[in-house]
Each structure stands twice: as C-alpha cells, then as structure tokens.
Amino acid sequence: MIRAFSPFLALRYLITRRINILGVLGVAFAVWAMLVVDGVFTGFVRDIRSNVESSAPPLLLTDLPHDSSFTVFHDALFDDPDVVALAPRLRQHAMLQPIRQDQRTRAKRGSNQLDFDHTKNGFAMLIGIDPLLETKVVSMSAWLRRGSNEIARYGRDESPSKVFDEPDEERLAEMLLPDRVEWDMRRRAGMPHDPDINNHRSSLPGMLMGWRRVFNLPHIQDGDPFEVVCASFPGGDGENGALSMRTTQKPFASAGWFGSGNRMFDAVTALVPIEPLRTMLGHDIDDLTSIPLVTDVAIRPRDGITGNELIALQRRLEKKAQAKLPEGSKPCSVLTWQEQNSVYLKAVEQEHAMMTIVLMIVMLVSAFVIYATLHMMVVQKIKDIGIISAVGGSPRGIGSVFLINGTVVGVLGSLLGVAAGVMSAIWINPINDWLYANYRIELFPRETFDLQGIPCHLEPSWVIAVAIGAIVLSIIVAFIPARKAARMNPVTALAFE
Amino acid sequence: MSTILRATGITKNYAIGKQQIPVLRGVDLSIKAGEKVALLGTSGAGKSTLLHLLGLLDAPTSGTIEYDGREVQSLPVGERARLRHQQVGFVFQFYHLIPELTALQNVLLARMMDTSVLQYWGKRKQAKASAVEMLQHVGLGERLHHRPTELSGGERQRVAIARALIAEPKIVLADEPTGNLDSATAKEVVDLMFTIQQERQLAFLLVTHDEGLATRCDRIIRMKDGYVVDQDLTSDEQAR
Ligand SMILES: Nc1ncnc2c1ncn2[C@@H]1O[C@H](COP(=O)(O)OP(=O)(O)OP(=O)(O)O)[C@@H](O)[C@H]1O
Ligand SMILES: [Mg+2]
C-alpha cells in the first residue's frame, strides 16, 4: 500500500527542489541521444543494406575452380524447382584507358601517398555478363537509372544508358551501340571507318562503367572507345620454368554508367559482355576447344522463398554444383547477398554496436545524476525524515517518498527525451541543412556514404524499450537513497542540524 | 480514570564508541487519560530521551512500554509508526515543520500517514476541511497558506500543535514547547494547549524548565541523571 503522504511529499519536493530539474534533464538527454544516434545508425544500416542488396544477386555460386564451364552447372542448377533464373559471370582484373587522342588520361604513375582510388588509376574489375540472362537475375534497368541519378546529383546530365533496349538479341549479347553512334565515334577518334555511314555496322562490344569513374575521366560520350588490357595466367609453365603470363588488349565502346548503390562496387567495376571477355582469356566461342568460362553464377530463387527454404536451397545447390566439379576440387559456395558482402556489413553493424555501448554509458551517467541528486536531497531532508517519523510515517512510506521522486524524475525525463528524440528524428535533415548553410557544420558524413540525406529510422519498439529502460534504471538507482532514508533512526534525524 | 500509558523499568544506553553511556537508568511512570503531567529536570537528565521512547520513536534498551495495557516496545517499526500516528501527538521546542509545505499542508500531512492514496483521495475534502478548522481553532485561520518561514515563532508552534492534534491522538508529548518563545507568547500557546486538552480530555506529558508552568499541571515528575526522583501531585490537584 502506498501511503498518501509519500506521493504528496514526493511531488512537493519535486516542485520545490530545483535540483530535480538536473535529474530530469540528465535522463532526457540520455534518452534523446539514445534515440537520435541509434535512429541515425539504424537508418544508416538499413540504407547501406538496401544499397548492398541491390548491388548483389540474391544468390551467387562462387569459389569455383579455374576454367569452370557454365554449361556444366547450368542444367544441374536450373533443374531445382526453387531456381528461377541463372546468369554466368566472369570476373577479371583489367586496366582501361580512353583511346581518343585528345581524351587520353594517363594512369597516375605514383603519388606521395598510397592511392587506393581505383577510379583514378585506370584499374577495373571487369565483370563479364550475359545481357540476355543477367537482366533476369539483377534489375539492370534500376542500375542504369541509379547511375544517371547519381551523376545528376553532382550537376551533370547523363540520361540512363539504353544499351539493354537493343531488340536484336545477337547485337544485345555484345552490348553493341547503335551503328550511327559507333560510326560517329570512329570518326571522332580517328579509327578506321566506312566513309558511308549507312554501310557501317557496329562491332565494338559495349562497356558499362560504375558511375564513380565518371569524374576522373574526360568527358565521355556514348560510344567513346576504351582500350581494355587483361593479364592472365593461362596455366602451365613457360620457358625456363617461369610462370607464363598472357596480356591481351581489346577496344570496348562506352555504353554509359550504372549505379548499384555499393560505393566500392560502383568505383571499381565495369560490366562487359561475357563473350568478348572469354575471347580475351583464350576461350573464343569459335574455338573448338574453348569452354563457356565462368567464375561465378548469379542465381535468382523463386519469389516468396522463406529464410529457411533459402538456406536449404543454398546447401542443395552447393551439393549439386560440387557434384559437377572434378574430384578433389575445393568446396564451392552459394552465398546470399549478405554473405557476399559480409565483411562490409559486419563492419557497419559493429560500428552500430560500439555506438550503442557508448550510449549505454551516457545512460549510466544520467542514472548517476539521478542518484547524486536524490542522495543530496536525502541528506538535505534528514530533519524532515525525523519529522515525518514523529507524526507517524512508516520507514517504508518515507523510503517511498524518495523512490517516487526518482521515478517521477525518470518518467518526466523519459517523456521529454522521447519527445525531443522524435522531433529531432523528424527534423534532422532540415536542421542539418540549416547548420550546413549557416555554419558549414555537417551532423553526419553523408558524402562518405553516398547518402542523399541523413537516414533516420526510429523503430517504435526501440523507442519504447529506451523509455522503459530509462524509467527502470531511474527506479533502481533511486532505490539506494530511498533505502538510506527509510533506515534512518528518527531520533538522530530529528536532532540533525 | 484508566491508565493509557505505562512505562516500567525503562533504561536506555547510548553507545559512544565501545562505551555504553546510560542515559535512563530505570524509569517507571504511568499516565492516565486526560491527565496533565509536567516533566521537570536538569539539562541532560534524559527528559527528551524518555519522551522519544514513550512516543515509540526509539526502542528502550530494557523495560516495557504499554499503551492501553498492551506491550508495544518490541513491535516492528511499521507497527510502532502506526501506533504513534494513532495515539501520540508530538510538539517540539523547535517546531519541526517541513519548510516546503504551507501551514495547511503541514497539518494535512499528519492526516496522510495511515491512509492509502486512494482512501485519502476519497476523503480529501473532509481532510482539508478538518485541517482548516483545526488551524482556525489555534487562531491561524488567516495564515493557512503561509510557509513556516513566513510565520512567527508562536504561530509556528500553533501550527505544530494543530498538526499534533489533527489525527486525534490520546496523548500529546510536548518537549519544551515554549522554550523558544517570549513569555507572553509562551503563555498564549500554553493557554491554547490546555484549552484543547480540556476540550478533548487529552493526556499531556509536558517537558519544561518552567516551574510556574509545571504547577498548572496535575502532576509533576522530576528527573535527575536518568532516574525519576520525585512524583507528586501539584497543589492544584491536591486542593481538589
Ligand atoms: N544520540 C545520542 N547519543 C549519545 N548520547 C546521547 C544521545 N542523545 C542524548 N544523549 C545523551 O543523553 C543525555 C540525556 O539527553 P536528553 O536530550 O534526553 O536530555 P534532556 O533532559 O532532554 O536535556 P535538556 O533539558 O537540555 O533538553 C545527555 O547527556 C546526552 O548527551
Ligand atoms: Mg531535552
């Protein structure tokens, strides 16, 4: 039973003692920080995840041995009822250089610090794709739209590439540009071309580059040619036991820009049709001994597949693929989009976890503020404790005065913090814009992570958990001074000066 | 008349370090309903200590305290608090009002000790009315909403008296209630206390250094060094 005097006195003290404001503000601040910082991080992680998700195929068969053939896996994998589409992928390191005389930029030869910005040095990760199949696994039109949008954000107008709109399947397989475009380009670049535009048929395979490369190249028009250089180790030893290495070189025509949403991917990758790339690696389709080379297979499972079914599917496909590999091959794996990017995603999640720990400490500090203010109040109120005893207050009721006081401080602080947190979450972008416009202060490095605004997502369950957590913590912390008050000897308390 | 409070063989030691200092060395006394008793004695005789023990604020080292024939000294603290609330009203030399509360709230607080929040909420109007009435009775009808710091010493002591009486105790334990007042004010306060005592037939145990005041009581108990040295009826009472 709560005696009537406990809440009555608790509220009186609360109103008349200014020090309680400190406790309320302490809790409010902690709750606010908890909500805003975590909200930004949650939003950030969600954005990052959705960016990463859109940049990766739902499933990817990878870790295949050198010289794997697509046909070997195709039937075995496609057989599975849960598989909807398959697309071959061929990954290959390469260098690329614009060909046109006036556009040539040399790769940097070295600088005074390590330069890992691959958009500057001509390094590229080529991914050979089969345009006919790839579009069934990954939303290529979304990639092209995103590429153009991202570039537009930096004030440059690039309409989305139309390379996949080509109706002729044979031309699409090579990602050829329209005849007129290529003829124009050849003329500009001083490359051999038929004097009559109508006789020209495009022959340079197209190449889509990640949009981040756009700023480190001279102005590239559709069809501008690039020299692509691949180095490969075809296997077997060369003269005198030295490793034999083959470099091949082939012109490609720029077909536009893509944006997957994954920063690294968009900086390094260039998409090329798979057949010309296979040719460069010594597997020309017209060569009788050649195989349809792949390093990975992108897989789309059926829609609405559940998490457990997906895991089962992964293991099943791994088994099926492994069965097709030569005896003694290393195990291949089928990875989800999360697993394909696990290092990056884990790093982001870990940052989130670290931040949460820091916030917990902020919360503990604010709990200590409550403890300190209540403790101070108990000391200041020792005489009152004696008085209440003398008029018949029970120790339990006296303890309750301070417990209630602490609880109310916790509740008020929580409410205030939640209100401030929710408002901040709603207004964070306008506030940030205003700060930036007036003081050049950024609350969050949007540029670093390629985000349009500060992402902020408040999970209602988190808001409730934080609010209740703060209140519970306040009560726990108030318990100590409350007990001290309850155990005080009334006579000593009365004599206290 | 019935004995409402009886103390037998009360001793109290205070521990200072390892040493036990005896403050009360075996006190016997009893108080009847409606009786006014003065407690006199030199400073340090143990009067206040005795009062605290009788009011159940502290437990004696040995001896028994009976209220209406029931031994209460070893009841659990919560029970003792309840009994204190029901039976005893304290008045102190230094008023002991809570500075955050107005006169009215200080008095009302004493009504809230034994009722739950809901019970109190149900009868809060009555409680307030009776507190206002009590304050009017002690002559503070115009001072209801003053804080203790905004009241004179005499007024503060009137508030303390109102607070001691609001829960309708059977006995009032007053520890030098006029010790801090000038003689004119002291007389007013004492007159007020005795009037109310008469009206309500309260028992009164009054610690004082004022012989004149003591003689207005029915009985005088004298203490010295932790003993009761003398219990006699005052001439008033003898005359009766
Ligand atoms: N908490 C305590 N610890 C130790 N000794 C105490 C304590 N309280 C009181 N005493 C001692 O007990 C003795 C009696 O004190 P008490 O206050 O009862 O005297 P008193 O008769 O009321 O005196 P006065 O007339 O001055 O108020 C004193 O010697 C005092 O020092
Ligand atoms: Mg005394």
mmCIF file of C-alpha atoms in Angstrom, chain A residues 1-9 12-13 16-17 381 383-384 386-395 489-491 494-495 497, chain B residues 14 52 57-58 77-78 81-82 84-85 88 90 92 96-101 105 109-110 112-117 119-120 147 163:
data_model
loop_
_atom_site.group_PDB
_atom_site.id
_atom_site.type_symbol
_atom_site.label_atom_id
_atom_site.label_comp_id
_atom_site.label_asym_id
_atom_site.label_seq_id
_atom_site.Cartn_x
_atom_site.Cartn_y
_atom_site.Cartn_z
ATOM 1 C CA MET A 1 0.000 0.000 0.000
ATOM 2 C CA ILE A 2 1.321 3.419 -0.849
ATOM 3 C CA ARG A 3 0.568 5.825 1.958
ATOM 4 C CA ALA A 4 -0.942 9.084 0.829
ATOM 5 C CA PHE A 5 1.865 11.183 2.274
ATOM 6 C CA SER A 6 4.557 9.564 0.106
ATOM 7 C CA PRO A 7 3.418 10.841 -3.288
ATOM 8 C CA PHE A 8 2.247 14.098 -1.704
ATOM 9 C CA LEU A 9 5.661 14.908 -0.269
ATOM 10 C CA ARG A 12 6.172 18.787 -3.225
ATOM 11 C CA TYR A 13 9.910 18.111 -3.145
ATOM 12 C CA THR A 16 10.302 22.991 -4.803
ATOM 13 C CA ARG A 17 13.745 21.454 -5.291
ATOM 14 C CA LYS A 381 15.990 16.310 4.164
ATOM 15 C CA LYS A 383 15.371 16.572 9.510
ATOM 16 C CA ASP A 384 12.161 16.122 7.507
ATOM 17 C CA GLY A 386 12.641 12.711 11.560
ATOM 18 C CA ILE A 387 9.559 14.949 11.450
ATOM 19 C CA ILE A 388 7.623 12.520 9.270
ATOM 20 C CA SER A 389 8.534 9.712 11.634
ATOM 21 C CA ALA A 390 7.318 11.737 14.597
ATOM 22 C CA VAL A 391 3.890 12.280 13.045
ATOM 23 C CA GLY A 392 3.644 8.539 12.329
ATOM 24 C CA GLY A 393 5.281 7.956 8.948
ATOM 25 C CA SER A 394 6.475 4.384 8.474
ATOM 26 C CA PRO A 395 10.021 3.750 7.209
ATOM 27 C CA ASN A 489 16.877 6.499 13.063
ATOM 28 C CA PRO A 490 14.108 9.060 13.666
ATOM 29 C CA VAL A 491 15.656 10.464 16.831
ATOM 30 C CA LEU A 494 15.309 14.941 14.423
ATOM 31 C CA ALA A 495 18.498 16.037 16.157
ATOM 32 C CA GLU A 497 21.238 20.251 12.198
ATOM 33 C CA TYR B 14 23.800 5.137 24.140
ATOM 34 C CA HIS B 52 11.146 9.756 22.387
ATOM 35 C CA LEU B 57 10.447 6.923 18.053
ATOM 36 C CA ASP B 58 13.177 4.763 19.505
ATOM 37 C CA VAL B 77 8.881 -0.454 13.152
ATOM 38 C CA GLY B 78 5.880 -0.237 10.832
ATOM 39 C CA ALA B 81 4.746 4.030 13.386
ATOM 40 C CA ARG B 82 1.064 3.235 13.058
ATOM 41 C CA ARG B 84 2.494 6.556 17.108
ATOM 42 C CA HIS B 85 0.217 8.033 14.496
ATOM 43 C CA VAL B 88 0.633 10.196 20.037
ATOM 44 C CA PHE B 90 4.447 15.351 19.304
ATOM 45 C CA PHE B 92 8.833 20.111 19.852
ATOM 46 C CA HIS B 96 9.884 20.959 13.340
ATOM 47 C CA LEU B 97 7.667 21.966 10.460
ATOM 48 C CA ILE B 98 8.513 20.928 6.911
ATOM 49 C CA PRO B 99 9.764 24.097 5.194
ATOM 50 C CA GLU B 100 8.463 23.173 1.723
ATOM 51 C CA LEU B 101 4.887 22.930 2.961
ATOM 52 C CA GLN B 105 -0.122 21.245 4.157
ATOM 53 C CA LEU B 109 0.396 15.716 6.087
ATOM 54 C CA ALA B 110 -0.376 14.265 9.503
ATOM 55 C CA MET B 112 -1.974 11.097 5.328
ATOM 56 C CA MET B 113 0.151 8.765 7.389
ATOM 57 C CA ASP B 114 -2.187 5.875 7.773
ATOM 58 C CA THR B 115 -4.334 6.033 4.642
ATOM 59 C CA SER B 116 -3.612 4.789 1.174
ATOM 60 C CA VAL B 117 -3.542 7.181 -1.756
ATOM 61 C CA GLN B 119 -8.576 6.239 0.525
ATOM 62 C CA TYR B 120 -7.171 9.669 1.064
ATOM 63 C CA ARG B 147 5.196 28.761 4.691
ATOM 64 C CA ARG B 163 -0.521 19.061 13.413
#
